[in-house]
PDB file of C-alpha atoms and ligand atoms in Angstrom:
ATOM      1  CA  MET A  98     216.541  64.603 114.921  1.00  0.00           C
ATOM      2  CA  ALA A  99     217.435  61.898 112.346  1.00  0.00           C
ATOM      3  CA  LYS A 100     221.168  61.287 112.055  1.00  0.00           C
ATOM      4  CA  VAL A 101     222.621  62.293 108.680  1.00  0.00           C
ATOM      5  CA  PRO A 102     224.257  59.258 107.064  1.00  0.00           C
ATOM      6  CA  THR A 103     227.871  59.556 105.976  1.00  0.00           C
ATOM      7  CA  ALA A 104     229.733  57.686 103.250  1.00  0.00           C
ATOM      8  CA  ARG A 105     233.153  57.449 101.697  1.00  0.00           C
ATOM      9  CA  ILE A 106     233.121  59.379  98.436  1.00  0.00           C
ATOM     10  CA  ASP A 107     234.453  56.441  96.358  1.00  0.00           C
ATOM     11  CA  LYS A 108     231.853  54.086  97.857  1.00  0.00           C
ATOM     12  CA  LEU A 109     229.039  56.577  97.417  1.00  0.00           C
ATOM     13  CA  LEU A 110     229.826  57.262  93.758  1.00  0.00           C
ATOM     14  CA  SER A 111     230.308  53.587  93.047  1.00  0.00           C
ATOM     15  CA  SER A 112     226.913  52.792  94.614  1.00  0.00           C
ATOM     16  CA  MET A 113     225.403  55.444  92.331  1.00  0.00           C
ATOM     17  CA  GLY A 114     226.720  53.673  89.235  1.00  0.00           C
ATOM     18  CA  TYR A 115     229.589  56.006  88.331  1.00  0.00           C
ATOM     19  CA  GLY A 116     232.142  53.187  88.244  1.00  0.00           C
ATOM     20  CA  SER A 117     234.304  51.027  90.463  1.00  0.00           C
ATOM     21  CA  ARG A 118     236.011  52.422  93.536  1.00  0.00           C
ATOM     22  CA  SER A 119     239.396  52.308  91.793  1.00  0.00           C
ATOM     23  CA  GLU A 120     237.924  54.212  88.839  1.00  0.00           C
ATOM     24  CA  MET A 121     236.632  56.815  91.281  1.00  0.00           C
ATOM     25  CA  ALA A 122     240.091  57.061  92.857  1.00  0.00           C
ATOM     26  CA  ARG A 123     241.573  57.725  89.412  1.00  0.00           C
ATOM     27  CA  LEU A 124     238.874  60.255  88.587  1.00  0.00           C
ATOM     28  CA  GLY A 125     239.451  62.064  91.899  1.00  0.00           C
ATOM     29  CA  LYS A 126     243.212  62.278  91.257  1.00  0.00           C
ATOM     30  CA  ALA A 127     242.534  63.622  87.758  1.00  0.00           C
ATOM     31  CA  GLY A 128     240.396  66.439  89.195  1.00  0.00           C
ATOM     32  CA  GLY A 129     237.095  65.015  87.964  1.00  0.00           C
ATOM     33  CA  ILE A 130     235.292  65.230  91.321  1.00  0.00           C
ATOM     34  CA  THR A 131     234.557  68.503  93.102  1.00  0.00           C
ATOM     35  CA  LEU A 132     232.762  69.337  96.345  1.00  0.00           C
ATOM     36  CA  ASP A 133     231.714  72.930  97.012  1.00  0.00           C
ATOM     37  CA  GLY A 134     233.930  73.984  94.134  1.00  0.00           C
ATOM     38  CA  ALA A 135     237.110  72.305  95.436  1.00  0.00           C
ATOM     39  CA  GLU A 136     238.670  69.250  93.824  1.00  0.00           C
ATOM     40  CA  VAL A 137     238.437  66.037  95.860  1.00  0.00           C
ATOM     41  CA  ALA A 138     241.687  64.122  95.398  1.00  0.00           C
ATOM     42  CA  ASP A 139     241.144  61.877  98.432  1.00  0.00           C
ATOM     43  CA  VAL A 140     238.073  59.810  97.605  1.00  0.00           C
ATOM     44  CA  ALA A 141     238.428  57.820 100.847  1.00  0.00           C
ATOM     45  CA  ARG A 142     237.098  60.910 102.667  1.00  0.00           C
ATOM     46  CA  ARG A 143     233.752  60.465 104.439  1.00  0.00           C
ATOM     47  CA  ILE A 144     231.116  63.075 103.812  1.00  0.00           C
ATOM     48  CA  PRO A 145     227.530  63.571 105.032  1.00  0.00           C
ATOM     49  CA  VAL A 146     225.086  62.303 102.404  1.00  0.00           C
ATOM     50  CA  THR A 147     222.474  65.035 102.366  1.00  0.00           C
ATOM     51  CA  PRO A 148     219.782  65.570  99.708  1.00  0.00           C
ATOM     52  CA  ASP A 149     221.520  68.823  98.636  1.00  0.00           C
ATOM     53  CA  LEU A 150     224.694  66.952  97.628  1.00  0.00           C
ATOM     54  CA  PRO A 151     223.803  67.166  93.892  1.00  0.00           C
ATOM     55  CA  LEU A 152     223.952  70.965  94.259  1.00  0.00           C
ATOM     56  CA  ARG A 153     227.406  70.780  95.863  1.00  0.00           C
ATOM     57  CA  MET A 154     229.187  67.904  94.167  1.00  0.00           C
ATOM     58  CA  ARG A 155     230.127  67.574  90.504  1.00  0.00           C
ATOM     59  CA  VAL A 156     231.426  64.496  88.717  1.00  0.00           C
ATOM     60  CA  ASP A 157     233.054  64.926  85.326  1.00  0.00           C
ATOM     61  CA  ASP A 158     231.750  68.492  85.395  1.00  0.00           C
ATOM     62  CA  GLU A 159     228.130  67.438  85.813  1.00  0.00           C
ATOM     63  CA  ALA A 160     225.924  67.796  88.874  1.00  0.00           C
ATOM     64  CA  LEU A 161     225.858  64.637  90.985  1.00  0.00           C
ATOM     65  CA  ASP A 162     222.836  62.392  90.419  1.00  0.00           C
ATOM     66  CA  PRO A 163     220.163  62.337  93.134  1.00  0.00           C
ATOM     67  CA  VAL A 164     221.299  60.502  96.252  1.00  0.00           C
ATOM     68  CA  ALA A 165     219.480  57.438  97.601  1.00  0.00           C
ATOM     69  CA  GLY A 166     215.838  57.925  98.517  1.00  0.00           C
ATOM     70  CA  LEU A 167     214.693  59.074  95.094  1.00  0.00           C
ATOM     71  CA  VAL A 168     211.174  58.741  93.734  1.00  0.00           C
ATOM     72  CA  ILE A 169     210.566  59.026  90.009  1.00  0.00           C
ATOM     73  CA  LEU A 170     207.243  59.774  88.342  1.00  0.00           C
ATOM     74  CA  LEU A 171     207.076  58.327  84.833  1.00  0.00           C
ATOM     75  CA  ASN A 172     204.325  58.547  82.248  1.00  0.00           C
ATOM     76  CA  LYS A 173     204.806  54.968  81.115  1.00  0.00           C
ATOM     77  CA  PRO A 174     204.519  54.624  77.355  1.00  0.00           C
ATOM     78  CA  LEU A 175     202.736  51.709  75.727  1.00  0.00           C
ATOM     79  CA  GLY A 176     204.946  48.777  74.739  1.00  0.00           C
ATOM     80  CA  MET A 177     207.443  49.018  77.595  1.00  0.00           C
ATOM     81  CA  THR A 178     207.533  46.432  80.356  1.00  0.00           C
ATOM     82  CA  CYS A 179     208.109  46.706  84.111  1.00  0.00           C
ATOM     83  CA  SER A 180     209.597  43.233  84.443  1.00  0.00           C
ATOM     84  CA  HIS A 181     212.685  41.469  83.119  1.00  0.00           C
ATOM     85  CA  LYS A 182     210.456  38.386  82.749  1.00  0.00           C
ATOM     86  CA  GLU A 183     208.494  39.991  79.921  1.00  0.00           C
ATOM     87  CA  GLU A 184     209.845  40.556  76.448  1.00  0.00           C
ATOM     88  CA  GLY A 185     210.422  44.045  75.136  1.00  0.00           C
ATOM     89  CA  PRO A 186     212.107  47.245  76.225  1.00  0.00           C
ATOM     90  CA  LEU A 187     212.083  47.932  79.953  1.00  0.00           C
ATOM     91  CA  VAL A 188     210.873  51.124  81.608  1.00  0.00           C
ATOM     92  CA  TYR A 189     214.318  51.289  83.244  1.00  0.00           C
ATOM     93  CA  ASP A 190     215.809  51.905  79.771  1.00  0.00           C
ATOM     94  CA  ILE A 191     214.245  55.390  79.875  1.00  0.00           C
ATOM     95  CA  LEU A 192     216.411  56.412  82.835  1.00  0.00           C
ATOM     96  CA  PRO A 193     220.108  57.349  82.638  1.00  0.00           C
ATOM     97  CA  ARG A 194     222.166  54.262  81.886  1.00  0.00           C
ATOM     98  CA  ARG A 195     224.329  54.324  84.992  1.00  0.00           C
ATOM     99  CA  TRP A 196     221.192  54.288  87.208  1.00  0.00           C
ATOM    100  CA  ARG A 197     220.900  50.554  86.408  1.00  0.00           C
ATOM    101  CA  ARG A 198     224.017  50.015  88.480  1.00  0.00           C
ATOM    102  CA  ARG A 199     222.711  51.836  91.557  1.00  0.00           C
ATOM    103  CA  ASP A 200     222.685  50.103  94.908  1.00  0.00           C
ATOM    104  CA  PRO A 201     220.056  50.152  96.356  1.00  0.00           C
ATOM    105  CA  ALA A 202     218.464  49.384  93.015  1.00  0.00           C
ATOM    106  CA  ILE A 203     215.591  51.357  91.527  1.00  0.00           C
ATOM    107  CA  SER A 204     212.359  49.324  91.195  1.00  0.00           C
ATOM    108  CA  THR A 205     208.900  50.052  89.904  1.00  0.00           C
ATOM    109  CA  VAL A 206     206.241  50.583  92.576  1.00  0.00           C
ATOM    110  CA  GLY A 207     203.935  47.774  91.482  1.00  0.00           C
ATOM    111  CA  ARG A 208     203.602  47.081  87.789  1.00  0.00           C
ATOM    112  CA  LEU A 209     201.688  48.188  84.761  1.00  0.00           C
ATOM    113  CA  ASP A 210     201.129  45.796  81.865  1.00  0.00           C
ATOM    114  CA  LYS A 211     203.143  46.243  78.699  1.00  0.00           C
ATOM    115  CA  GLN A 212     200.018  47.619  77.011  1.00  0.00           C
ATOM    116  CA  THR A 213     199.024  49.939  79.869  1.00  0.00           C
ATOM    117  CA  SER A 214     200.222  53.545  79.900  1.00  0.00           C
ATOM    118  CA  GLY A 215     200.279  56.248  82.531  1.00  0.00           C
ATOM    119  CA  LEU A 216     201.374  57.032  86.052  1.00  0.00           C
ATOM    120  CA  LEU A 217     204.170  54.787  87.265  1.00  0.00           C
ATOM    121  CA  LEU A 218     206.445  55.434  90.226  1.00  0.00           C
ATOM    122  CA  LEU A 219     209.949  54.067  90.558  1.00  0.00           C
ATOM    123  CA  THR A 220     212.040  54.261  93.703  1.00  0.00           C
ATOM    124  CA  ASP A 221     215.097  52.902  95.479  1.00  0.00           C
ATOM    125  CA  ASP A 222     213.309  53.278  98.823  1.00  0.00           C
ATOM    126  CA  GLY A 223     212.107  49.791  99.711  1.00  0.00           C
ATOM    127  CA  ASP A 224     210.099  50.902 102.762  1.00  0.00           C
ATOM    128  CA  LEU A 225     208.218  53.484 100.743  1.00  0.00           C
ATOM    129  CA  LEU A 226     207.577  50.969  97.955  1.00  0.00           C
ATOM    130  CA  HIS A 227     206.038  48.511 100.403  1.00  0.00           C
ATOM    131  CA  ARG A 228     203.944  51.171 102.080  1.00  0.00           C
ATOM    132  CA  ILE A 229     202.448  52.169  98.720  1.00  0.00           C
ATOM    133  CA  ILE A 230     201.682  48.651  97.497  1.00  0.00           C
ATOM    134  CA  SER A 231     200.586  47.231 100.850  1.00  0.00           C
ATOM    135  CA  PRO A 232     196.913  46.191 100.577  1.00  0.00           C
ATOM    136  CA  ARG A 233     196.453  47.422 104.157  1.00  0.00           C
ATOM    137  CA  ARG A 234     197.079  51.015 103.045  1.00  0.00           C
ATOM    138  CA  HIS A 235     194.223  50.941 100.493  1.00  0.00           C
ATOM    139  CA  VAL A 236     196.029  53.383  98.185  1.00  0.00           C
ATOM    140  CA  LYS A 237     193.563  54.096  95.368  1.00  0.00           C
ATOM    141  CA  LYS A 238     194.575  53.595  91.755  1.00  0.00           C
ATOM    142  CA  THR A 239     192.441  55.141  89.050  1.00  0.00           C
ATOM    143  CA  TYR A 240     192.483  53.790  85.507  1.00  0.00           C
ATOM    144  CA  ARG A 241     190.837  55.141  82.371  1.00  0.00           C
ATOM    145  CA  ALA A 242     189.606  52.196  80.330  1.00  0.00           C
ATOM    146  CA  ARG A 243     188.370  52.189  76.741  1.00  0.00           C
ATOM    147  CA  LEU A 244     186.155  49.204  76.112  1.00  0.00           C
ATOM    148  CA  ALA A 245     185.397  47.098  73.076  1.00  0.00           C
ATOM    149  CA  ARG A 246     181.657  46.916  73.815  1.00  0.00           C
ATOM    150  CA  PRO A 247     179.170  49.400  75.307  1.00  0.00           C
ATOM    151  CA  LEU A 248     178.800  49.316  79.100  1.00  0.00           C
ATOM    152  CA  THR A 249     175.537  47.729  80.172  1.00  0.00           C
ATOM    153  CA  GLY A 250     174.958  49.841  83.278  1.00  0.00           C
ATOM    154  CA  ALA A 251     175.285  46.826  85.575  1.00  0.00           C
ATOM    155  CA  GLU A 252     179.072  47.053  86.013  1.00  0.00           C
ATOM    156  CA  ALA A 253     179.243  49.725  88.755  1.00  0.00           C
ATOM    157  CA  ALA A 254     177.146  47.652  91.157  1.00  0.00           C
ATOM    158  CA  VAL A 255     179.109  44.464  90.427  1.00  0.00           C
ATOM    159  CA  PHE A 256     182.439  46.228  91.017  1.00  0.00           C
ATOM    160  CA  ALA A 257     181.213  47.995  94.180  1.00  0.00           C
ATOM    161  CA  SER A 258     179.737  44.827  95.683  1.00  0.00           C
ATOM    162  CA  GLY A 259     182.883  43.341  97.201  1.00  0.00           C
ATOM    163  CA  ASP A 260     181.562  39.961  95.955  1.00  0.00           C
ATOM    164  CA  LEU A 261     183.237  39.774  92.547  1.00  0.00           C
ATOM    165  CA  ARG A 262     185.606  36.826  92.452  1.00  0.00           C
ATOM    166  CA  LEU A 263     187.925  36.713  89.449  1.00  0.00           C
ATOM    167  CA  GLU A 264     188.698  33.401  87.809  1.00  0.00           C
ATOM    168  CA  GLY A 265     191.586  31.680  89.578  1.00  0.00           C
ATOM    169  CA  ASP A 266     191.456  33.941  92.676  1.00  0.00           C
ATOM    170  CA  ASP A 267     190.417  32.515  96.020  1.00  0.00           C
ATOM    171  CA  LYS A 268     189.241  35.810  97.518  1.00  0.00           C
ATOM    172  CA  PRO A 269     186.666  38.248  96.118  1.00  0.00           C
ATOM    173  CA  LEU A 270     187.846  41.703  95.120  1.00  0.00           C
ATOM    174  CA  ALA A 271     187.578  44.649  97.479  1.00  0.00           C
ATOM    175  CA  PRO A 272     184.847  47.082  96.399  1.00  0.00           C
ATOM    176  CA  ALA A 273     185.887  49.279  93.472  1.00  0.00           C
ATOM    177  CA  GLU A 274     184.352  52.438  92.083  1.00  0.00           C
ATOM    178  CA  LEU A 275     183.296  52.909  88.459  1.00  0.00           C
ATOM    179  CA  ARG A 276     182.613  56.287  86.876  1.00  0.00           C
ATOM    180  CA  VAL A 277     181.138  55.997  83.420  1.00  0.00           C
ATOM    181  CA  LEU A 278     182.427  58.643  81.003  1.00  0.00           C
ATOM    182  CA  SER A 279     180.711  57.493  77.825  1.00  0.00           C
ATOM    183  CA  GLY A 280     179.213  54.341  76.343  1.00  0.00           C
ATOM    184  CA  THR A 281     182.627  52.734  76.010  1.00  0.00           C
ATOM    185  CA  GLU A 282     184.830  54.694  78.384  1.00  0.00           C
ATOM    186  CA  ALA A 283     185.069  54.669  82.181  1.00  0.00           C
ATOM    187  CA  LEU A 284     187.267  55.505  85.147  1.00  0.00           C
ATOM    188  CA  LEU A 285     187.777  52.585  87.500  1.00  0.00           C
ATOM    189  CA  THR A 286     189.284  53.102  90.961  1.00  0.00           C
ATOM    190  CA  VAL A 287     190.654  50.050  92.759  1.00  0.00           C
ATOM    191  CA  THR A 288     192.605  49.632  95.995  1.00  0.00           C
ATOM    192  CA  GLU A 289     194.290  46.333  95.173  1.00  0.00           C
ATOM    193  CA  GLY A 290     196.937  45.455  92.622  1.00  0.00           C
ATOM    194  CA  ARG A 291     196.079  41.977  91.443  1.00  0.00           C
ATOM    195  CA  TYR A 292     197.468  40.544  88.230  1.00  0.00           C
ATOM    196  CA  HIS A 293     195.811  42.210  85.182  1.00  0.00           C
ATOM    197  CA  GLN A 294     193.121  43.289  87.628  1.00  0.00           C
ATOM    198  CA  VAL A 295     191.279  45.921  85.593  1.00  0.00           C
ATOM    199  CA  ARG A 296     191.300  43.894  82.380  1.00  0.00           C
ATOM    200  CA  ARG A 297     190.033  40.835  84.263  1.00  0.00           C
ATOM    201  CA  MET A 298     187.319  42.853  86.010  1.00  0.00           C
ATOM    202  CA  PHE A 299     185.863  44.063  82.723  1.00  0.00           C
ATOM    203  CA  ALA A 300     186.309  40.588  81.225  1.00  0.00           C
ATOM    204  CA  ALA A 301     184.193  39.258  84.122  1.00  0.00           C
ATOM    205  CA  THR A 302     181.372  41.522  82.911  1.00  0.00           C
ATOM    206  CA  GLY A 303     181.661  40.204  79.348  1.00  0.00           C
ATOM    207  CA  ASN A 304     183.616  43.174  78.041  1.00  0.00           C
ATOM    208  CA  HIS A 305     187.173  43.672  76.812  1.00  0.00           C
ATOM    209  CA  VAL A 306     189.601  46.482  77.622  1.00  0.00           C
ATOM    210  CA  GLU A 307     191.039  47.956  74.442  1.00  0.00           C
ATOM    211  CA  ALA A 308     193.105  50.703  76.058  1.00  0.00           C
ATOM    212  CA  LEU A 309     194.161  51.240  79.662  1.00  0.00           C
ATOM    213  CA  HIS A 310     195.815  54.264  81.212  1.00  0.00           C
ATOM    214  CA  ARG A 311     196.539  54.963  84.897  1.00  0.00           C
ATOM    215  CA  GLU A 312     195.708  58.552  85.784  1.00  0.00           C
ATOM    216  CA  ARG A 313     196.000  58.642  89.545  1.00  0.00           C
ATOM    217  CA  LEU A 314     197.681  57.000  92.530  1.00  0.00           C
ATOM    218  CA  GLY A 315     196.243  58.043  95.902  1.00  0.00           C
ATOM    219  CA  GLY A 316     196.040  61.829  95.745  1.00  0.00           C
ATOM    220  CA  LEU A 317     198.751  62.104  93.078  1.00  0.00           C
ATOM    221  CA  THR A 318     197.605  62.754  89.504  1.00  0.00           C
ATOM    222  CA  LEU A 319     199.652  62.369  86.344  1.00  0.00           C
ATOM    223  CA  PRO A 320     200.414  65.992  85.408  1.00  0.00           C
ATOM    224  CA  GLU A 321     198.636  67.229  82.312  1.00  0.00           C
ATOM    225  CA  GLY A 322     201.052  67.746  79.468  1.00  0.00           C
ATOM    226  CA  MET A 323     203.492  65.078  80.655  1.00  0.00           C
ATOM    227  CA  ALA A 324     204.224  63.188  77.447  1.00  0.00           C
ATOM    228  CA  PRO A 325     204.537  59.389  77.314  1.00  0.00           C
ATOM    229  CA  GLY A 326     208.118  58.475  78.231  1.00  0.00           C
ATOM    230  CA  GLU A 327     208.644  61.705  80.176  1.00  0.00           C
ATOM    231  CA  TRP A 328     209.787  61.437  83.798  1.00  0.00           C
ATOM    232  CA  ARG A 329     210.865  63.610  86.683  1.00  0.00           C
ATOM    233  CA  LEU A 330     211.824  63.309  90.345  1.00  0.00           C
ATOM    234  CA  LEU A 331     209.069  63.868  92.892  1.00  0.00           C
ATOM    235  CA  THR A 332     209.460  66.208  95.835  1.00  0.00           C
ATOM    236  CA  PRO A 333     208.756  64.812  99.336  1.00  0.00           C
ATOM    237  CA  ALA A 334     205.479  66.810  99.356  1.00  0.00           C
ATOM    238  CA  GLU A 335     204.399  65.128  96.107  1.00  0.00           C
ATOM    239  CA  VAL A 336     205.311  61.709  97.492  1.00  0.00           C
ATOM    240  CA  ALA A 337     203.140  62.452 100.535  1.00  0.00           C
ATOM    241  CA  GLN A 338     200.179  63.050  98.172  1.00  0.00           C
ATOM    242  CA  VAL A 339     200.217  59.340  97.321  1.00  0.00           C
ATOM    243  CA  PHE A 340     198.918  58.706 100.845  1.00  0.00           C
ATOM    244  CA  ASP A 341     196.214  61.402 100.625  1.00  0.00           C
ATOM    245  CA  PRO A 342     192.816  59.720 100.357  1.00  0.00           C
ATOM    246  CA  GLY A 343     192.561  61.030  96.764  1.00  0.00           C
TER     247      GLY A 343
HETATM  248  N1  LIG B 416     195.079  46.352  85.730  1.00  0.00           N
HETATM  249  C1  LIG B 416     195.419  45.783  84.566  1.00  0.00           C
HETATM  250  O1  LIG B 416     194.703  44.956  84.038  1.00  0.00           O
HETATM  251  N2  LIG B 416     196.584  46.149  84.000  1.00  0.00           N
HETATM  252  C2  LIG B 416     197.411  47.071  84.527  1.00  0.00           C
HETATM  253  O2  LIG B 416     198.456  47.377  83.959  1.00  0.00           O
HETATM  254  C3  LIG B 416     197.040  47.660  85.735  1.00  0.00           C
HETATM  255  C4  LIG B 416     195.859  47.282  86.335  1.00  0.00           C
END
């Protein structure tokens, strides 16, 4: 059985962004931290860090934030970026402010362009992140694309060929699957995550992507009714769906 990790309360709360260890010591003395209903004055105490801790611990009379190992599903809105290198508001701004100070830090699992919406995962679990984005895992990503010009009918074969080499890339793309929905709308499923991949794939066929939305990652679909900007934590069973063939 996996050993349950333990942590000092002041260190744990500090790593979750609540404040410095001395601030946590002050908060504990002032009665602002409780565990199983009892005040924790001694924040140097070590406790087991179990996933149910948010149900048992309160800080400033609020349930503790999720402990490390969290996975967030976000319906990324248009206009927000996944990278500090790009200009504009960051997807991290949607999350509670103190989560920016968490250690380990929360990162996006791959990236969506500023002008791409839809299913985006964020996690502080580096191993999981790498397993999802690893090209060896072939996790499928499905995008709904609205195009500037009508599809010609030749695109599906080009994308499925495994021979399409995008400008500037040294290797051809892995085969991808196109499902045409209408003259100017299609679902494209890819297993790689190259830079601006979907936009560049349609550009290679002489078209232009006007709107792009990610609907699916592996076997995990963006829930219907989840509004842009909405997010929630995923359960372990939902995380496992990412590795379902989809
Ligand atoms: N392909 C793109 O071109 N943009 C994205 O955001 C994702 C895939």
